[in-house]
CSV table of C-alpha atoms in Angstrom, one decimal:
chain,number,residue,atom,x,y,z
A,2,MET,CA,0.0,0.0,0.0
A,3,TYR,CA,1.1,3.5,-0.8
A,4,ALA,CA,0.1,6.8,0.9
A,5,LEU,CA,0.0,10.1,-1.0
A,6,ILE,CA,0.1,13.1,1.4
A,7,ASP,CA,-0.7,16.5,0.0
A,8,CYS,CA,-0.6,19.8,1.8
A,9,ASN,CA,-3.9,21.7,1.3
A,10,ASN,CA,-3.5,25.0,-0.4
A,11,PHE,CA,0.1,25.0,0.8
A,12,TYR,CA,1.4,28.5,0.2
A,13,ALA,CA,-1.9,30.0,1.5
A,14,SER,CA,-1.7,27.6,4.5
A,15,CYS,CA,1.9,28.7,5.3
A,16,GLU,CA,0.7,32.3,5.5
A,17,ARG,CA,-2.1,31.4,7.8
A,18,VAL,CA,0.0,29.4,10.3
A,19,PHE,CA,1.5,32.7,11.4
A,20,ASN,CA,-1.6,34.8,11.1
A,21,PRO,CA,-4.7,32.9,12.1
A,22,ALA,CA,-6.8,36.1,11.4
A,23,LEU,CA,-6.6,34.9,7.8
A,24,ASN,CA,-8.6,31.8,8.4
A,25,GLY,CA,-11.7,31.9,6.2
A,26,ARG,CA,-10.4,34.9,4.2
A,27,PRO,CA,-9.6,34.6,0.5
A,28,ILE,CA,-5.8,34.5,-0.2
A,29,VAL,CA,-3.7,34.7,-3.2
A,30,VAL,CA,0.1,34.2,-3.6
A,31,LEU,CA,1.8,36.0,-6.5
A,32,SER,CA,4.8,34.9,-8.6
A,33,ASN,CA,8.1,36.6,-8.7
A,34,ASN,CA,8.0,40.4,-9.1
A,35,ASP,CA,4.2,40.1,-8.1
A,36,GLY,CA,3.3,39.2,-11.6
A,37,CYS,CA,0.5,36.6,-11.5
A,38,VAL,CA,-1.4,34.3,-9.2
A,39,ILE,CA,0.5,31.1,-8.5
A,40,ALA,CA,-1.6,29.8,-5.5
A,41,ARG,CA,-5.1,30.4,-4.1
A,42,SER,CA,-7.1,29.5,-1.0
A,43,ASN,CA,-10.4,27.8,-1.4
A,44,GLU,CA,-12.2,31.1,-0.7
A,45,ALA,CA,-10.2,32.7,-3.6
A,46,LYS,CA,-11.1,29.8,-6.0
A,47,LYS,CA,-14.8,30.3,-5.2
A,48,LEU,CA,-14.4,33.9,-6.3
A,49,GLY,CA,-13.4,32.6,-9.7
A,50,ILE,CA,-9.8,33.8,-9.5
A,51,PRO,CA,-7.9,31.6,-12.0
A,52,MET,CA,-4.3,30.3,-11.7
A,53,GLY,CA,-2.0,32.5,-13.7
A,54,ALA,CA,-4.3,35.5,-13.4
A,55,PRO,CA,-2.2,38.7,-13.9
A,56,ALA,CA,-2.4,40.6,-10.6
A,57,PHE,CA,-2.8,44.0,-12.1
A,58,GLU,CA,-6.0,42.9,-14.1
A,59,TRP,CA,-7.6,41.6,-10.9
A,60,GLU,CA,-6.8,44.3,-8.5
A,61,SER,CA,-10.4,45.7,-8.5
A,62,LEU,CA,-11.8,42.3,-7.5
A,63,PHE,CA,-9.1,41.9,-4.8
A,64,ARG,CA,-10.2,45.2,-3.2
A,65,ARG,CA,-13.8,44.5,-3.7
A,66,HIS,CA,-13.7,41.1,-1.9
A,67,GLU,CA,-10.9,42.0,0.5
A,68,VAL,CA,-8.6,39.3,-0.9
A,69,LYS,CA,-5.3,39.1,1.0
A,70,VAL,CA,-2.5,39.3,-1.5
A,71,PHE,CA,1.0,37.9,-0.7
A,72,SER,CA,4.3,38.0,-2.6
A,73,ALA,CA,5.8,34.5,-2.9
A,74,ASN,CA,7.9,33.9,0.3
A,75,PHE,CA,9.8,30.9,-0.9
A,76,PRO,CA,12.3,30.7,1.9
A,77,LEU,CA,9.4,30.4,4.4
A,78,TYR,CA,7.5,27.9,2.2
A,79,GLY,CA,10.6,25.7,1.6
A,80,ASP,CA,11.3,25.5,5.4
A,81,MET,CA,7.7,24.7,6.3
A,82,SER,CA,7.8,22.0,3.6
A,83,ARG,CA,11.0,20.5,5.1
A,84,ARG,CA,9.2,20.4,8.6
A,85,VAL,CA,6.2,18.6,7.1
A,86,MET,CA,8.3,16.1,5.2
A,87,SER,CA,10.5,15.4,8.3
A,88,LEU,CA,7.4,14.6,10.4
A,89,LEU,CA,6.0,12.3,7.8
A,90,ALA,CA,9.2,10.4,7.4
A,91,HIS,CA,8.5,8.9,10.9
A,92,PHE,CA,5.5,7.0,9.4
A,93,SER,CA,7.5,5.0,6.9
A,94,PRO,CA,11.1,3.9,6.2
A,95,GLU,CA,10.6,4.8,2.6
A,96,GLN,CA,9.5,8.2,1.5
A,97,GLU,CA,9.5,9.9,-1.9
A,98,ILE,CA,9.2,13.7,-1.9
A,99,TYR,CA,7.3,14.4,-5.0
A,100,SER,CA,7.0,18.1,-4.8
A,101,ILE,CA,7.2,20.9,-2.3
A,102,ASP,CA,3.9,20.0,-0.8
A,103,GLU,CA,3.5,16.3,-1.7
A,104,CYS,CA,5.1,13.0,-0.8
A,105,PHE,CA,4.6,9.2,-1.2
A,106,LEU,CA,5.1,6.8,1.7
A,107,ASN,CA,5.5,3.1,1.2
A,108,LEU,CA,3.3,1.3,3.8
A,109,ARG,CA,4.3,-2.2,2.7
A,110,GLY,CA,4.1,-4.8,5.5
A,111,MET,CA,2.6,-2.3,8.1
A,112,GLU,CA,-0.1,-4.2,10.2
A,113,VAL,CA,-2.1,-1.2,11.0
A,114,ASP,CA,-5.6,0.3,10.4
A,115,LEU,CA,-4.7,2.3,7.4
A,116,GLN,CA,-7.6,4.8,7.8
A,117,GLN,CA,-6.5,5.5,11.4
A,118,TYR,CA,-2.9,5.6,10.4
A,119,GLY,CA,-3.7,8.3,7.9
A,120,LEU,CA,-5.6,10.3,10.5
A,121,GLN,CA,-2.6,9.9,12.8
A,122,MET,CA,-0.4,11.5,10.1
A,123,LYS,CA,-2.9,14.3,9.7
A,124,ALA,CA,-3.1,14.9,13.4
A,125,ARG,CA,0.7,14.8,13.8
A,126,VAL,CA,1.5,17.3,10.9
A,127,GLU,CA,-1.2,19.7,11.8
A,128,LYS,CA,-0.1,19.8,15.5
A,129,GLY,CA,3.6,20.0,14.6
A,130,THR,CA,3.3,22.6,11.8
A,131,GLY,CA,-0.3,23.9,11.6
A,132,ILE,CA,-0.4,22.8,7.9
A,133,PRO,CA,-3.6,21.0,7.0
A,134,ILE,CA,-3.0,17.9,4.8
A,135,SER,CA,-5.0,15.2,3.0
A,136,ILE,CA,-4.0,11.5,2.8
A,137,GLY,CA,-4.9,9.0,0.2
A,138,ILE,CA,-3.9,5.4,0.6
A,139,ALA,CA,-4.1,2.6,-2.0
A,140,PRO,CA,-2.4,-0.4,-3.5
A,141,THR,CA,-0.7,1.7,-6.2
A,142,LYS,CA,0.7,5.2,-6.5
A,143,ALA,CA,-1.8,6.3,-9.1
A,144,LEU,CA,-4.7,5.0,-7.0
A,145,ALA,CA,-3.2,6.7,-4.0
A,146,LYS,CA,-3.4,9.9,-6.0
A,147,LEU,CA,-7.0,9.2,-6.6
A,148,ALA,CA,-7.7,8.4,-3.0
A,149,ASN,CA,-6.1,11.7,-2.0
A,150,ARG,CA,-8.3,13.6,-4.4
A,151,ILE,CA,-11.4,12.0,-2.8
A,152,ALA,CA,-10.1,12.8,0.7
A,153,LYS,CA,-9.6,16.5,-0.3
A,154,LYS,CA,-12.9,16.8,-2.1
A,155,PHE,CA,-15.0,15.2,0.7
A,156,PRO,CA,-13.3,16.1,4.0
A,157,GLY,CA,-16.6,15.8,5.9
A,158,GLU,CA,-17.1,12.2,4.9
A,159,THR,CA,-13.5,11.1,5.0
A,160,GLY,CA,-12.0,13.3,7.7
A,161,GLY,CA,-9.2,14.1,5.3
A,162,SER,CA,-8.0,10.4,4.9
A,163,TYR,CA,-9.3,8.0,2.5
A,164,VAL,CA,-8.3,4.3,1.7
A,165,ILE,CA,-9.0,2.4,-1.5
A,166,ASP,CA,-8.7,-1.1,-0.2
A,167,SER,CA,-11.4,-3.0,-2.2
A,168,GLU,CA,-12.4,-3.4,-5.9
A,169,GLU,CA,-15.7,-1.7,-5.2
A,170,LYS,CA,-13.9,1.4,-4.0
A,171,ARG,CA,-11.5,1.3,-6.9
A,172,VAL,CA,-14.2,1.2,-9.5
A,173,LYS,CA,-16.3,3.8,-7.7
A,174,GLY,CA,-13.5,6.2,-7.6
A,175,LEU,CA,-12.4,5.7,-11.2
A,176,ARG,CA,-16.1,6.2,-12.3
A,177,TRP,CA,-16.1,9.5,-10.5
A,178,LEU,CA,-12.8,10.9,-11.8
A,179,LYS,CA,-12.7,12.8,-15.1
A,180,VAL,CA,-9.9,11.8,-17.5
A,181,GLU,CA,-8.3,15.2,-17.5
A,182,ASP,CA,-7.9,14.9,-13.7
A,183,ILE,CA,-6.0,11.7,-13.9
A,184,TRP,CA,-2.5,12.1,-12.4
A,185,GLY,CA,-0.1,12.6,-15.3
A,186,VAL,CA,-2.6,12.6,-18.2
A,187,GLY,CA,-2.3,16.2,-19.2
A,188,ARG,CA,-4.4,18.3,-21.5
A,189,ARG,CA,-3.2,16.8,-24.8
A,190,ASN,CA,-3.7,13.1,-23.8
A,191,ALA,CA,-7.1,14.0,-22.3
A,192,LYS,CA,-8.2,15.2,-25.8
A,193,LYS,CA,-7.1,11.9,-27.2
A,194,LEU,CA,-9.0,10.0,-24.6
A,195,TYR,CA,-12.2,12.0,-25.2
A,196,ALA,CA,-11.9,11.4,-28.9
A,197,ALA,CA,-11.6,7.6,-28.1
A,198,GLY,CA,-14.8,7.8,-26.1
A,199,ALA,CA,-13.1,7.7,-22.7
A,200,CYS,CA,-14.6,10.5,-20.5
A,201,ARG,CA,-13.9,8.9,-17.0
A,202,ALA,CA,-10.8,7.2,-15.5
A,203,LEU,CA,-12.7,3.9,-15.6
A,204,ASP,CA,-13.1,4.2,-19.3
A,205,PHE,CA,-9.4,4.8,-19.6
A,206,THR,CA,-8.6,1.6,-17.7
A,207,GLU,CA,-10.8,-0.4,-20.1
A,208,LEU,CA,-9.2,0.8,-23.4
A,209,PRO,CA,-7.1,-1.8,-25.2
A,210,GLU,CA,-3.4,-1.7,-24.2
A,211,SER,CA,-2.3,-1.5,-27.8
A,212,TRP,CA,-4.2,1.7,-28.2
A,213,VAL,CA,-2.7,3.2,-25.0
A,214,LEU,CA,0.8,2.2,-26.0
A,215,LYS,CA,0.4,3.8,-29.5
A,216,HIS,CA,-1.2,7.1,-28.4
A,217,MET,CA,0.3,7.6,-24.9
A,218,THR,CA,3.6,5.6,-25.1
A,219,ILE,CA,4.9,3.3,-22.3
A,220,THR,CA,4.2,6.0,-19.7
A,221,GLY,CA,0.5,6.0,-20.4
A,222,LEU,CA,0.5,2.2,-20.4
A,223,SER,CA,2.2,2.1,-16.9
A,224,LEU,CA,-0.4,4.6,-15.7
A,225,GLN,CA,-3.3,2.5,-17.0
A,226,LYS,CA,-1.9,-0.6,-15.2
A,227,ASP,CA,-1.4,1.3,-12.0
A,228,LEU,CA,-5.0,2.5,-12.1
A,229,ARG,CA,-6.1,-1.1,-12.7
A,230,GLY,CA,-4.5,-2.0,-9.3
A,231,ILE,CA,-1.4,-3.4,-10.8
A,232,PRO,CA,1.7,-1.8,-9.1
A,233,THR,CA,3.8,-0.4,-12.0
A,234,LEU,CA,5.0,3.0,-10.9
A,235,GLU,CA,7.7,2.4,-8.4
A,236,MET,CA,8.9,4.7,-5.6
A,237,VAL,CA,11.7,7.0,-6.8
A,238,PRO,CA,14.6,7.5,-4.5
A,239,VAL,CA,15.7,11.1,-3.9
A,240,GLU,CA,18.5,11.9,-6.3
A,241,ARG,CA,21.1,14.6,-6.2
A,242,LYS,CA,20.6,17.3,-8.7
A,243,LYS,CA,22.6,17.2,-11.8
A,244,SER,CA,22.7,20.9,-12.3
A,245,ILE,CA,21.8,23.9,-10.1
A,246,ALA,CA,20.7,27.2,-11.6
A,247,THR,CA,19.9,30.7,-10.1
A,248,THR,CA,18.4,33.1,-12.5
A,249,ARG,CA,16.5,36.3,-12.0
A,250,THR,CA,14.8,39.1,-13.9
A,251,PHE,CA,16.3,42.4,-12.6
A,252,GLU,CA,14.1,45.0,-11.1
A,253,THR,CA,15.5,47.6,-13.5
A,254,ASP,CA,17.6,47.4,-16.6
A,255,MET,CA,21.4,47.3,-15.8
A,256,ARG,CA,24.1,48.8,-17.8
A,257,SER,CA,27.2,48.9,-15.6
A,258,PHE,CA,29.7,46.0,-15.2
A,259,GLY,CA,29.8,46.6,-11.4
A,260,GLU,CA,26.1,46.1,-11.0
A,261,LEU,CA,26.0,42.9,-13.1
A,262,ARG,CA,29.0,41.6,-11.2
A,263,GLU,CA,27.2,42.0,-7.9
A,264,ARG,CA,24.2,40.1,-9.2
A,265,ILE,CA,26.3,37.3,-10.8
A,266,THR,CA,28.2,37.0,-7.4
A,267,THR,CA,24.9,36.7,-5.6
A,268,PHE,CA,23.5,34.1,-8.0
A,269,THR,CA,26.8,32.1,-7.8
A,270,ALA,CA,26.8,32.2,-3.9
A,271,MET,CA,23.2,31.0,-3.8
A,272,SER,CA,24.0,28.1,-6.2
A,273,ALA,CA,27.2,27.2,-4.3
A,274,GLU,CA,25.3,26.9,-1.1
A,275,LYS,CA,22.8,24.4,-2.7
A,276,LEU,CA,25.8,22.6,-4.1
A,277,ARG,CA,27.3,22.1,-0.6
A,278,GLU,CA,24.0,20.9,0.8
A,279,GLN,CA,23.9,18.0,-1.6
A,280,LYS,CA,27.8,17.4,-0.9
A,281,SER,CA,28.7,17.8,-4.6
A,282,LEU,CA,31.6,19.4,-6.4
A,283,CYS,CA,31.1,21.3,-9.6
A,284,ARG,CA,33.4,21.1,-12.6
A,285,ARG,CA,31.6,23.5,-15.0
A,286,LEU,CA,29.5,26.7,-14.8
A,287,VAL,CA,27.5,28.7,-17.2
A,288,VAL,CA,27.0,32.5,-17.0
A,289,PHE,CA,24.3,34.3,-19.2
A,290,LEU,CA,22.8,37.6,-19.6
A,291,GLU,CA,19.7,38.9,-21.6
A,292,THR,CA,18.8,42.3,-22.7
A,293,ASN,CA,15.2,43.5,-22.4
A,294,ARG,CA,13.4,41.7,-25.3
A,295,PHE,CA,10.4,43.9,-24.9
A,296,LYS,CA,12.4,47.0,-26.0
A,297,GLU,CA,12.6,46.1,-29.8
A,298,HIS,CA,14.1,49.4,-30.6
A,299,GLU,CA,17.2,48.5,-28.6
A,300,THR,CA,20.0,46.0,-29.6
A,301,GLN,CA,19.1,42.5,-28.5
A,302,TYR,CA,21.9,40.4,-27.1
A,303,TYR,CA,21.5,37.0,-25.3
A,304,PRO,CA,25.1,35.8,-24.5
A,305,SER,CA,26.1,32.8,-22.4
A,306,VAL,CA,29.5,31.3,-21.8
A,307,LEU,CA,30.5,27.8,-20.5
A,308,VAL,CA,33.5,28.0,-18.1
A,309,LYS,CA,35.4,24.6,-17.6
A,310,LEU,CA,36.9,24.7,-14.1
A,311,PRO,CA,40.6,23.5,-13.6
A,312,PHE,CA,39.5,21.5,-10.6
A,313,PRO,CA,36.1,20.4,-9.0
A,314,THR,CA,35.0,22.8,-6.2
A,315,ASN,CA,32.0,23.9,-4.1
A,316,SER,CA,33.8,26.8,-2.6
A,317,THR,CA,31.8,30.1,-3.1
A,318,LEU,CA,35.1,32.1,-3.4
A,319,GLU,CA,36.4,30.0,-6.2
A,320,LEU,CA,33.2,29.7,-8.1
A,321,VAL,CA,32.7,33.4,-7.9
A,322,ARG,CA,36.2,34.0,-9.3
A,323,PHE,CA,35.3,31.8,-12.3
A,324,ALA,CA,31.9,33.4,-12.7
A,325,HIS,CA,33.5,36.8,-12.9
A,326,ALA,CA,35.8,35.6,-15.6
A,327,GLY,CA,32.9,34.3,-17.6
A,328,LEU,CA,31.0,37.6,-17.1
A,329,GLN,CA,34.0,39.5,-18.5
A,330,GLN,CA,33.9,37.4,-21.6
A,331,ILE,CA,30.2,38.1,-22.5
A,332,PHE,CA,29.8,41.7,-21.1
A,333,LYS,CA,29.3,44.5,-23.7
A,334,ARG,CA,29.1,48.2,-23.0
A,335,ASN,CA,26.2,50.5,-23.8
A,336,LEU,CA,23.6,47.7,-23.5
A,337,TYR,CA,20.9,47.4,-20.9
A,338,PHE,CA,20.5,44.0,-19.4
A,339,LYS,CA,17.3,42.8,-17.9
A,340,ARG,CA,18.0,39.2,-16.9
A,341,GLY,CA,21.0,37.1,-15.9
A,342,GLY,CA,21.9,33.9,-14.2
A,343,VAL,CA,24.5,31.2,-13.2
A,344,MET,CA,24.1,27.4,-13.7
A,345,LEU,CA,26.5,24.9,-12.0
A,346,THR,CA,26.8,21.6,-13.7
A,347,ASP,CA,29.0,18.5,-14.2
A,348,PHE,CA,29.0,17.3,-10.6
A,349,VAL,CA,31.1,14.8,-8.7
A,350,ASP,CA,30.5,13.4,-5.3
A,351,ALA,CA,32.6,15.4,-2.7
A,352,ASN,CA,33.1,12.2,-0.6
A,353,GLU,CA,34.3,10.1,-3.5
A,354,PHE,CA,36.4,12.7,-5.5
A,355,GLN,CA,40.1,11.8,-5.9
A,356,PRO,CA,42.2,15.0,-5.8
A,357,SER,CA,44.7,15.8,-8.6
A,358,LEU,CA,48.4,15.9,-8.1
A,359,PHE,CA,48.7,19.4,-9.5
A,360,PHE,CA,45.4,21.3,-9.6
A,361,ASN,CA,43.0,21.2,-6.6
A,362,SER,CA,40.6,23.5,-4.7
A,363,ASP,CA,42.3,25.3,-1.8
A,364,PRO,CA,41.8,22.9,1.1
A,365,ARG,CA,41.4,25.8,3.6
A,366,HIS,CA,38.1,26.6,1.9
A,367,LYS,CA,36.3,23.6,3.0
A,368,LYS,CA,36.4,24.5,6.7
A,369,LEU,CA,35.7,28.2,5.7
A,370,MET,CA,32.5,27.2,3.8
A,371,GLU,CA,31.3,25.0,6.6
A,372,THR,CA,31.8,27.9,9.1
A,373,MET,CA,30.1,30.4,6.7
A,374,ASP,CA,27.2,28.1,6.2
A,375,GLY,CA,26.8,27.5,9.9
A,376,LEU,CA,26.8,31.2,10.7
A,377,ASN,CA,24.2,31.9,8.0
A,378,ARG,CA,22.0,29.1,9.3
A,379,LYS,CA,22.3,30.2,12.9
A,380,TYR,CA,21.7,33.9,12.4
A,381,HIS,CA,20.2,34.9,9.1
A,382,LYS,CA,20.8,34.4,5.4
A,383,ASP,CA,23.9,36.4,4.2
A,384,ALA,CA,25.1,37.1,7.7
A,385,VAL,CA,28.5,36.2,6.2
A,386,ARG,CA,28.9,36.8,2.4
A,387,VAL,CA,31.4,37.5,-0.3
A,388,ALA,CA,32.5,41.2,-0.5
A,389,THR,CA,31.4,41.6,-4.0
A,390,GLN,CA,27.9,40.2,-3.3
A,391,ASP,CA,24.9,42.4,-3.8
A,392,THR,CA,23.9,43.9,-0.4
A,393,ARG,CA,20.4,45.0,-1.3
A,394,LYS,CA,17.7,43.1,0.6
A,395,HIS,CA,14.9,43.1,-1.9
A,396,LYS,CA,15.9,42.4,-5.5
A,397,MET,CA,12.4,41.7,-6.9
A,398,ARG,CA,9.3,43.6,-6.6
A,399,GLN,CA,7.7,42.1,-3.5
A,400,GLU,CA,5.2,44.7,-2.2
A,401,HIS,CA,3.2,42.1,-0.2
A,402,LEU,CA,6.0,40.0,1.4
A,403,SER,CA,5.3,38.4,4.7
A,404,LYS,CA,8.1,37.9,7.3
A,405,HIS,CA,10.6,35.0,7.2
A,406,PHE,CA,9.2,33.7,10.5
A,407,THR,CA,11.2,30.4,10.5
A,408,THR,CA,14.3,31.4,8.5
A,409,ASP,CA,15.5,34.7,9.8
A,410,ILE,CA,16.0,35.1,13.7
A,411,ARG,CA,15.3,38.9,13.3
A,412,GLU,CA,11.8,38.1,12.0
A,413,ILE,CA,10.8,35.4,14.4
A,414,LEU,CA,7.2,35.6,15.6
A,415,GLU,CA,6.8,37.6,18.7
A,416,VAL,CA,4.3,36.7,21.4
A,417,GLN,CA,3.0,39.2,23.9
A,418,THR,CA,1.9,38.1,27.3
A,419,LYS,CA,0.0,40.0,30.0
């Protein structure tokens, strides 16, 4: 049996944890630079606010219905996600983190009442973090997704946890689910299924395997078998990233080399920290810039450069030096740049790498980076940083940003007692 745990309206729920006055009030969370809606509470959904809605086009409705608008607070959401996943990991020795707000647990061999076990997960996470979750449990991952959807759609009847443990429940659930809502089907395949006369998930499971293989490839066939109750989609172990990129659209067009160097330094430092978290070393990095493509009257220039490092490293100091060299190669004067970024790639395991006889990372940097990361975790992000790093606090337009309640000691929640 597999369990699929999904945090309900995760971004909105994170904001509510630290401000209970928001309970019952419509909430939307905006993308980078407060561009468009990327998350909605149930109350906001009922108002008809769609995903991807440009914020400026819906401002009047936000004001009219007193919708609470937030800029995306990704450090807070990421930290809350780690807390949720850490608590859920205690319920199974095998966990697959599927996204920031979802994970699978393998419940194979557990002699427990599965419905009650799901409710225990729900109670533990909600007590430990304040984040509401829904749990679906079934013999396959695709059916667990279906069970989770039922738990979320009918919380009053299920209590937020639903188990598909019989053929009757499987067929009933598949007959209820539309094909476009099947996990992994997508819009294009949904059109093919409707054209073939399959309107519900049950219809999809009854299509000939040869048709599914021809029109939806082996991936669709695996999904069909999973929905039939035949375990086909296995748990995926957490793998190290093969590349790490940090890119941003600048708040204003930038022209000077000094400004761009500050941003590239910041992007490199952010990527290097993630590289050290997964205990990897980098052998190549890419630096790129983009002019403002919406200013058609100006010269358009989208350069990038691949820098091959003389030795693998995860030192911020060394990576920044190589990134600066790359930036110097692609920078052109008298152009206005709107976007830039750094990507680290070609990784090796830091614990298994054999040093070279002639060219190696400075051995002193390992202890230095450990100390820097420790201080930044203990106090606040960028408490210790590279001298050429951008010192401005808000790089993007974030007019509705909440506090970093769990990731910055200076913004920790204050409690007043009488």
